[in-house]
Coordinates of C-alpha atoms (C1' of nucleotides) in Angstrom, one line a residue:
Chain A
M1 CA 4.8 38.5 2.3
N2 CA 1.1 39.4 2.3
H3 CA -0.6 36.6 0.3
L4 CA -4.0 38.2 0.6
E5 CA -3.2 41.4 -1.2
N6 CA -4.5 39.9 -4.4
V7 CA -7.9 39.4 -2.8
E8 CA -8.3 43.1 -3.2
K9 CA -8.1 42.8 -7.0
I10 CA -11.2 40.6 -7.1
D11 CA -14.6 42.0 -7.7
I12 CA -16.0 39.8 -4.9
D13 CA -19.7 40.2 -5.6
R14 CA -19.3 39.2 -9.3
F15 CA -16.9 36.4 -8.4
R16 CA -19.4 34.9 -6.0
E17 CA -22.2 35.2 -8.4
D18 CA -20.3 33.7 -11.3
L19 CA -19.1 30.8 -9.2
I20 CA -22.3 30.0 -7.5
S21 CA -24.4 30.4 -10.6
W22 CA -22.1 27.9 -12.4
F23 CA -22.4 25.5 -9.5
R24 CA -26.1 25.6 -9.5
H25 CA -26.3 24.7 -13.1
E26 CA -23.4 22.3 -13.5
Q27 CA -23.0 20.4 -10.2
R28 CA -22.9 16.6 -10.4
S29 CA -25.8 14.7 -9.0
L30 CA -24.4 12.8 -6.0
P31 CA -26.0 10.6 -3.4
W32 CA -25.0 12.9 -0.5
R33 CA -26.4 15.9 -2.2
E34 CA -30.0 14.7 -2.0
D35 CA -30.6 16.5 1.2
Q36 CA -28.6 18.3 3.9
D37 CA -28.9 15.8 6.7
P38 CA -25.8 16.6 8.9
Y39 CA -25.1 12.9 9.4
K40 CA -25.1 12.1 5.7
V41 CA -22.9 15.2 5.0
W42 CA -20.6 14.0 7.8
V43 CA -20.2 10.4 6.5
S44 CA -19.7 11.6 3.0
E45 CA -17.0 14.1 4.0
I46 CA -15.1 11.5 6.0
M47 CA -15.3 9.0 3.1
L48 CA -14.2 11.6 0.6
Q49 CA -11.0 12.4 2.5
Q50 CA -8.1 11.5 0.1
T51 CA -10.6 9.4 -1.9
R52 CA -12.2 9.8 -5.3
V53 CA -15.9 10.5 -5.7
D54 CA -16.4 7.4 -8.0
T55 CA -14.8 5.2 -5.3
V56 CA -16.9 6.6 -2.5
I57 CA -20.4 6.4 -4.1
P58 CA -21.0 2.6 -3.7
Y59 CA -19.5 2.7 -0.2
F60 CA -21.7 5.6 0.8
L61 CA -24.9 4.0 -0.5
R62 CA -24.2 0.7 1.3
F63 CA -23.1 2.5 4.5
M64 CA -26.3 4.6 4.7
E65 CA -28.4 1.5 4.1
Q66 CA -26.6 -0.4 6.9
F67 CA -26.2 2.5 9.3
P68 CA -29.0 5.0 8.3
T69 CA -28.8 7.1 11.5
I70 CA -26.4 8.3 14.1
E71 CA -28.1 5.9 16.5
A72 CA -27.6 3.0 14.2
L73 CA -23.9 3.7 13.8
A74 CA -23.4 4.3 17.4
D75 CA -25.0 1.0 18.4
A76 CA -23.2 -1.1 15.7
D77 CA -20.3 -3.4 16.4
E78 CA -17.0 -1.9 15.3
D79 CA -16.3 -5.1 13.3
K80 CA -19.4 -4.4 11.2
V81 CA -18.3 -0.8 10.6
L82 CA -14.8 -1.9 9.5
K83 CA -16.3 -4.5 7.2
A84 CA -18.4 -1.8 5.6
W85 CA -15.2 0.2 5.2
E86 CA -13.2 -2.7 3.8
G87 CA -11.3 -1.6 0.7
L88 CA -11.8 2.1 1.2
G89 CA -8.5 2.6 3.1
Y90 CA -7.5 4.9 5.9
Y91 CA -9.5 2.7 8.4
S92 CA -8.9 5.0 11.3
R93 CA -11.5 7.2 9.6
A94 CA -14.1 4.5 10.3
R95 CA -13.1 4.0 13.9
N96 CA -12.9 7.7 14.6
L97 CA -16.3 8.3 12.9
Q98 CA -18.0 5.7 15.1
A99 CA -16.3 7.1 18.2
A100 CA -17.4 10.6 17.3
V101 CA -20.9 9.5 16.5
R102 CA -21.1 7.8 19.9
E103 CA -20.0 11.1 21.5
V104 CA -22.7 13.0 19.6
K105 CA -25.3 10.5 20.8
E106 CA -24.2 10.7 24.4
K107 CA -23.1 14.3 24.8
Y108 CA -25.2 16.2 22.2
N109 CA -28.4 14.2 22.4
G110 CA -27.8 12.7 19.0
V111 CA -27.7 16.1 17.2
V112 CA -24.5 17.0 15.3
P113 CA -23.3 20.2 16.9
D114 CA -23.3 23.4 14.8
S115 CA -20.6 25.3 16.6
P116 CA -17.0 25.4 15.3
K117 CA -15.5 24.5 18.7
E118 CA -17.8 21.6 19.4
I119 CA -17.7 20.0 15.9
A120 CA -13.9 20.4 15.6
G121 CA -13.6 18.5 18.9
L122 CA -15.0 15.3 17.4
K123 CA -12.6 12.5 16.5
G124 CA -11.6 12.5 12.9
V125 CA -13.1 16.0 12.3
G126 CA -10.3 18.3 11.3
P127 CA -10.4 21.9 10.0
Y128 CA -11.6 20.9 6.6
T129 CA -14.4 18.6 7.7
A130 CA -15.6 20.9 10.4
G131 CA -16.0 23.7 7.8
A132 CA -17.6 21.4 5.3
I133 CA -20.3 20.2 7.8
L134 CA -20.9 23.7 9.2
S135 CA -21.4 25.2 5.8
I136 CA -23.1 22.4 3.9
A137 CA -25.4 21.1 6.6
Y138 CA -26.0 24.3 8.6
G139 CA -25.3 27.2 6.2
I140 CA -22.6 28.7 8.4
P141 CA -20.0 30.7 6.5
E142 CA -16.9 28.8 7.6
P143 CA -14.0 28.0 5.3
A144 CA -13.6 24.4 4.1
V145 CA -10.2 24.3 2.6
D146 CA -9.2 21.0 0.9
G147 CA -6.7 20.3 -1.9
N148 CA -9.2 21.5 -4.5
V149 CA -9.7 24.8 -2.8
M150 CA -6.0 25.4 -2.4
R151 CA -5.3 24.6 -6.1
V152 CA -8.2 26.8 -7.3
L153 CA -7.4 29.8 -5.1
S154 CA -3.6 29.5 -5.7
R155 CA -4.5 30.2 -9.3
I156 CA -7.2 32.8 -8.9
L157 CA -5.2 34.7 -6.4
L158 CA -1.8 33.9 -7.7
I159 CA -0.6 32.5 -4.4
R160 CA 2.8 30.8 -4.7
E161 CA 2.9 29.1 -1.3
D162 CA 3.8 25.4 -1.2
I163 CA 0.4 23.8 -0.6
A164 CA 2.1 20.7 0.7
K165 CA 3.1 22.6 3.8
P166 CA 0.8 22.4 6.8
S167 CA 1.1 26.1 7.4
S168 CA -0.3 27.0 4.0
R169 CA -3.9 26.0 4.8
R170 CA -4.3 29.0 7.1
I171 CA -3.5 31.4 4.3
F172 CA -6.2 29.9 2.1
E173 CA -8.7 29.9 5.0
E174 CA -8.2 33.7 5.4
A175 CA -8.8 34.1 1.7
V176 CA -12.0 32.1 1.9
R177 CA -13.2 34.2 4.8
K178 CA -12.9 37.3 2.7
L179 CA -14.5 35.7 -0.4
I180 CA -17.2 33.4 1.0
S181 CA -20.9 34.3 0.3
H182 CA -22.8 34.8 3.5
E183 CA -26.1 34.2 1.6
S184 CA -25.0 30.8 0.3
P185 CA -22.0 29.4 2.2
S186 CA -22.8 25.9 1.2
D187 CA -23.0 26.5 -2.5
F188 CA -19.9 28.7 -2.3
N189 CA -17.7 26.1 -0.6
Q190 CA -19.0 23.3 -2.7
A191 CA -18.6 25.3 -5.9
L192 CA -14.9 25.9 -5.2
M193 CA -14.4 22.2 -4.8
E194 CA -16.5 21.3 -7.7
L195 CA -14.6 23.7 -9.9
G196 CA -11.4 22.1 -8.8
A197 CA -12.8 18.6 -9.6
L198 CA -14.3 19.5 -13.0
I199 CA -12.5 22.5 -14.5
C200 CA -9.6 23.8 -12.5
T201 CA -7.9 20.3 -12.5
P202 CA -4.3 19.6 -11.4
T203 CA -3.0 19.2 -14.9
S204 CA -4.3 21.0 -18.0
P205 CA -7.1 23.0 -16.5
S206 CA -10.1 23.8 -18.8
C207 CA -9.7 27.5 -18.5
L208 CA -11.8 28.1 -21.6
L209 CA -14.8 26.6 -19.8
C210 CA -14.1 28.3 -16.5
P211 CA -16.9 30.4 -15.1
V212 CA -14.5 32.5 -13.2
R213 CA -11.8 32.8 -15.8
D214 CA -12.2 36.6 -15.9
H215 CA -11.4 36.7 -12.1
C216 CA -8.3 34.4 -12.4
Q217 CA -5.0 36.2 -12.0
A218 CA -3.0 33.0 -13.0
F219 CA -5.0 32.9 -16.3
H220 CA -4.4 36.6 -16.8
E221 CA -0.6 36.0 -16.4
G222 CA -0.6 32.7 -18.3
E223 CA 0.6 31.0 -15.1
Q224 CA -2.3 28.5 -14.6
N225 CA -0.1 25.5 -15.6
N226 CA 2.6 26.5 -13.1
L227 CA 0.3 26.6 -10.1
P228 CA -0.1 25.4 -7.5
I229 CA 3.3 25.0 -6.1
K230 CA 3.5 21.6 -4.4
A231 CA 6.5 19.8 -2.9
K232 CA 7.1 16.2 -4.1
K233 CA 6.4 13.5 -1.6
K234 CA 9.1 10.9 -0.7
K235 CA 9.1 7.4 -2.0
P236 CA 7.5 4.6 0.1
K237 CA 9.8 2.3 2.0
Q238 CA 10.2 -1.3 1.0
V239 CA 9.2 -4.1 3.4
R240 CA 9.6 -7.8 2.8
L241 CA 7.2 -10.1 4.5
A242 CA 6.5 -13.8 4.6
A243 CA 2.9 -14.9 5.2
A244 CA 1.3 -18.3 5.6
V245 CA -2.1 -19.6 4.6
A246 CA -2.1 -22.1 7.5
V247 CA -4.8 -24.7 7.3
D248 CA -5.9 -27.1 10.0
G249 CA -7.2 -30.6 9.6
E250 CA -10.7 -29.4 8.7
G251 CA -9.5 -27.0 6.0
R252 CA -9.9 -23.9 8.2
I253 CA -7.5 -21.0 7.8
L254 CA -5.8 -19.3 10.8
I255 CA -6.4 -15.5 10.9
R256 CA -5.8 -12.9 13.5
K257 CA -7.0 -9.4 14.4
R258 CA -4.3 -6.8 14.0
S259 CA -3.3 -4.4 16.8
A260 CA -5.7 -1.6 17.7
E261 CA -3.0 0.9 16.7
G262 CA -1.0 1.6 13.6
L263 CA -1.3 0.2 10.1
L264 CA -4.6 -1.5 9.3
A265 CA -5.6 -1.3 12.9
N266 CA -8.2 -3.8 14.1
L267 CA -8.5 -5.4 10.7
W268 CA -8.0 -9.2 10.2
E269 CA -5.0 -10.7 8.5
L270 CA -3.0 -13.8 7.6
P271 CA -0.2 -13.7 10.2
S272 CA 3.1 -12.7 8.6
V273 CA 6.7 -12.0 9.6
E274 CA 9.2 -9.4 8.3
V275 CA 12.1 -11.1 6.5
H276 CA 15.4 -9.2 6.4
H277 CA 16.9 -9.4 3.0
P278 CA 19.9 -11.7 2.4
I279 CA 19.5 -13.6 5.6
G280 CA 16.1 -15.0 4.9
N281 CA 15.1 -18.5 5.5
A282 CA 11.5 -17.3 5.3
R283 CA 10.1 -20.8 5.8
A284 CA 12.0 -21.4 9.1
E285 CA 11.1 -17.9 10.3
L286 CA 7.5 -18.5 9.7
E287 CA 7.5 -21.8 11.6
H288 CA 9.3 -20.2 14.5
F289 CA 6.9 -17.3 14.5
Y290 CA 3.8 -19.5 14.5
K291 CA 5.2 -21.5 17.4
E292 CA 6.1 -18.4 19.5
A293 CA 2.9 -16.4 18.8
F294 CA 0.2 -19.1 18.6
Q295 CA 1.9 -22.2 20.1
A296 CA 1.1 -23.8 16.8
E297 CA 3.1 -26.6 15.2
M298 CA 3.1 -26.0 11.5
K299 CA 4.6 -27.5 8.4
V300 CA 5.3 -24.9 5.8
G301 CA 4.9 -26.1 2.2
E302 CA 5.7 -24.6 -1.1
P303 CA 5.3 -20.9 -2.0
L304 CA 1.9 -20.1 -3.4
G305 CA 3.3 -17.0 -5.0
Q306 CA 4.3 -13.5 -4.3
I307 CA 2.2 -10.3 -4.0
Q308 CA 3.1 -6.7 -3.9
H309 CA 1.0 -4.0 -2.3
V310 CA 1.7 -0.3 -2.4
F311 CA 0.6 1.9 0.6
S312 CA 1.0 5.6 0.8
H313 CA 4.2 5.3 2.8
L314 CA 5.5 1.8 2.2
I315 CA 5.6 -1.2 -0.1
W316 CA 4.9 -4.7 0.9
D317 CA 6.6 -7.5 -1.0
V318 CA 5.0 -10.7 0.4
I319 CA 6.1 -14.2 -0.2
V320 CA 3.0 -16.4 0.5
Y321 CA 3.3 -20.0 1.7
S322 CA 0.8 -22.8 2.1
A323 CA 1.1 -24.5 5.4
E324 CA -0.5 -27.3 7.5
L325 CA -1.3 -26.9 11.2
D326 CA -0.6 -30.0 13.3
G327 CA -3.0 -30.5 16.2
T328 CA -5.1 -27.7 17.6
V329 CA -4.8 -23.9 18.0
A330 CA -6.7 -22.2 20.8
E331 CA -9.1 -19.6 19.3
N332 CA -9.8 -16.4 21.1
E333 CA -11.0 -12.8 20.4
S334 CA -8.2 -12.1 18.0
L335 CA -7.3 -15.5 16.7
R336 CA -9.8 -17.6 14.6
L337 CA -9.9 -20.6 12.4
V338 CA -12.2 -19.9 9.5
P339 CA -13.1 -21.8 6.4
L340 CA -12.4 -20.0 3.1
E341 CA -16.0 -19.2 2.5
G342 CA -16.3 -17.8 6.0
L343 CA -13.7 -15.2 5.5
A344 CA -16.3 -12.9 3.8
E345 CA -17.5 -12.0 7.3
F346 CA -14.2 -10.5 8.3
A347 CA -12.7 -7.2 7.3
L348 CA -9.6 -8.0 5.5
P349 CA -7.4 -5.3 3.9
V350 CA -6.6 -5.5 0.2
P351 CA -3.0 -7.0 0.5
H352 CA -4.4 -10.0 2.4
Q353 CA -7.2 -10.4 -0.1
K354 CA -4.5 -10.7 -2.7
M355 CA -2.7 -13.3 -0.6
L356 CA -5.9 -15.3 -0.2
A357 CA -6.5 -15.2 -3.9
L358 CA -3.3 -17.1 -4.4
Y359 CA -4.6 -19.8 -2.1
A360 CA -8.1 -19.8 -3.5
A361 CA -6.8 -20.4 -7.0
R362 CA -5.3 -23.7 -5.8
V363 CA -8.5 -25.1 -4.3
Chain B
dA1 C1' 7.0 20.2 10.8
dA2 C1' 7.1 15.8 9.3
dA3 C1' 5.6 11.2 9.1
dA4 C1' 2.0 7.7 9.5
dC5 C1' -2.0 6.3 7.5
dG6 C1' -4.9 2.8 2.0
dT7 C1' -6.5 2.4 -2.3
dG8 C1' -7.4 2.4 -7.3
dG9 C1' -7.2 5.3 -11.3
dA10 C1' -5.2 8.6 -14.4
dA11 C1' -1.2 10.9 -16.7
Chain C
dT1 C1' 6.6 1.9 -15.7
dT2 C1' 6.6 5.6 -12.6
dT3 C1' 4.6 9.3 -10.4
dC4 C1' 0.9 11.7 -8.7
dC5 C1' -2.8 11.9 -6.8
dA6 C1' -8.5 12.4 -4.4
dA7 C1' -13.5 16.5 -0.7
dG8 C1' -7.3 15.2 5.4
dT9 C1' -6.5 13.9 10.3
dT10 C1' -3.6 12.5 13.9
dT11 C1' 0.6 12.3 16.4

DNA sequence: AAAACGTGGAA
DNA sequence: TTTCCAAGTTT
């Protein structure tokens, strides 16, 4: 099936003009739109991956204040970068961004490269982000196909591919290559995304306000509410955990740094163990775990409460206990005893913030 | 190709 | 309450 045949039905010159003209009048004022600094464009694009604009804004402002340049970010401690990212989610974005910035500093003399090959080779920069930086920062006519663009073009071009499939992106990239303005690639790409965010929304698109309604084949067919086609995602898996807020004689809480790989990599946490359903003597399992992992003798007290946290692919149900450490625990790079007030210095993921809130409510 | 990888807000 | 999602990338 040739998905691009409908491109031929578009009056491309008028489409570009209607779209870009709308964008120039109606675009939102956003912090990363104040200039075209490739570093700022880059940081904003990474933060915006799978994340709402309103969520990103305060993080972006703080991040640019703390790490204003490629040099500043390259020279920062990873712990500081993760702390700045705390609460944003998908933390590998932060670690990959810093790794990539360090590569730009060393290999490209601190200048974000402007070739598709070089920029796509950077950690955390996939096909979307590469196209976004090239077009927005450098004015190069490359596709930047995100979820917005696939939704908008699936309607305008009446493309019935499942946009949840990895292979679909290629089809939309080919469409963009035919449609994109070579005079204003930045405005064109951003306009497609802005249209998706403001007008051509997932449910109940505002077709009556749409600047390119006349070009939209889904609107013409009355199909705008049936597109895009998108497969449902599967439900997250349930995981039951037991965690302890383990306090030593001086009121300090035992925290540890998570593994460098996988979920919440390199963030700090209250140590926890998975408890398997009916078996569970969670209290005994926790004491055993602390002894094995930290050589810590610990008396587990009463439950402080239970928290639930929903990730994209799993659900944590955590029973949280208070506990008292007997004697000393040897601190090291990834194991620390920290007073409650001192925890603000550490990057803790949201579920562990919730667990700590149960403890903080008692003291 | 499919699964891992976070979070908070909207429908 | 439940589902879906919001400017994706990596493995």
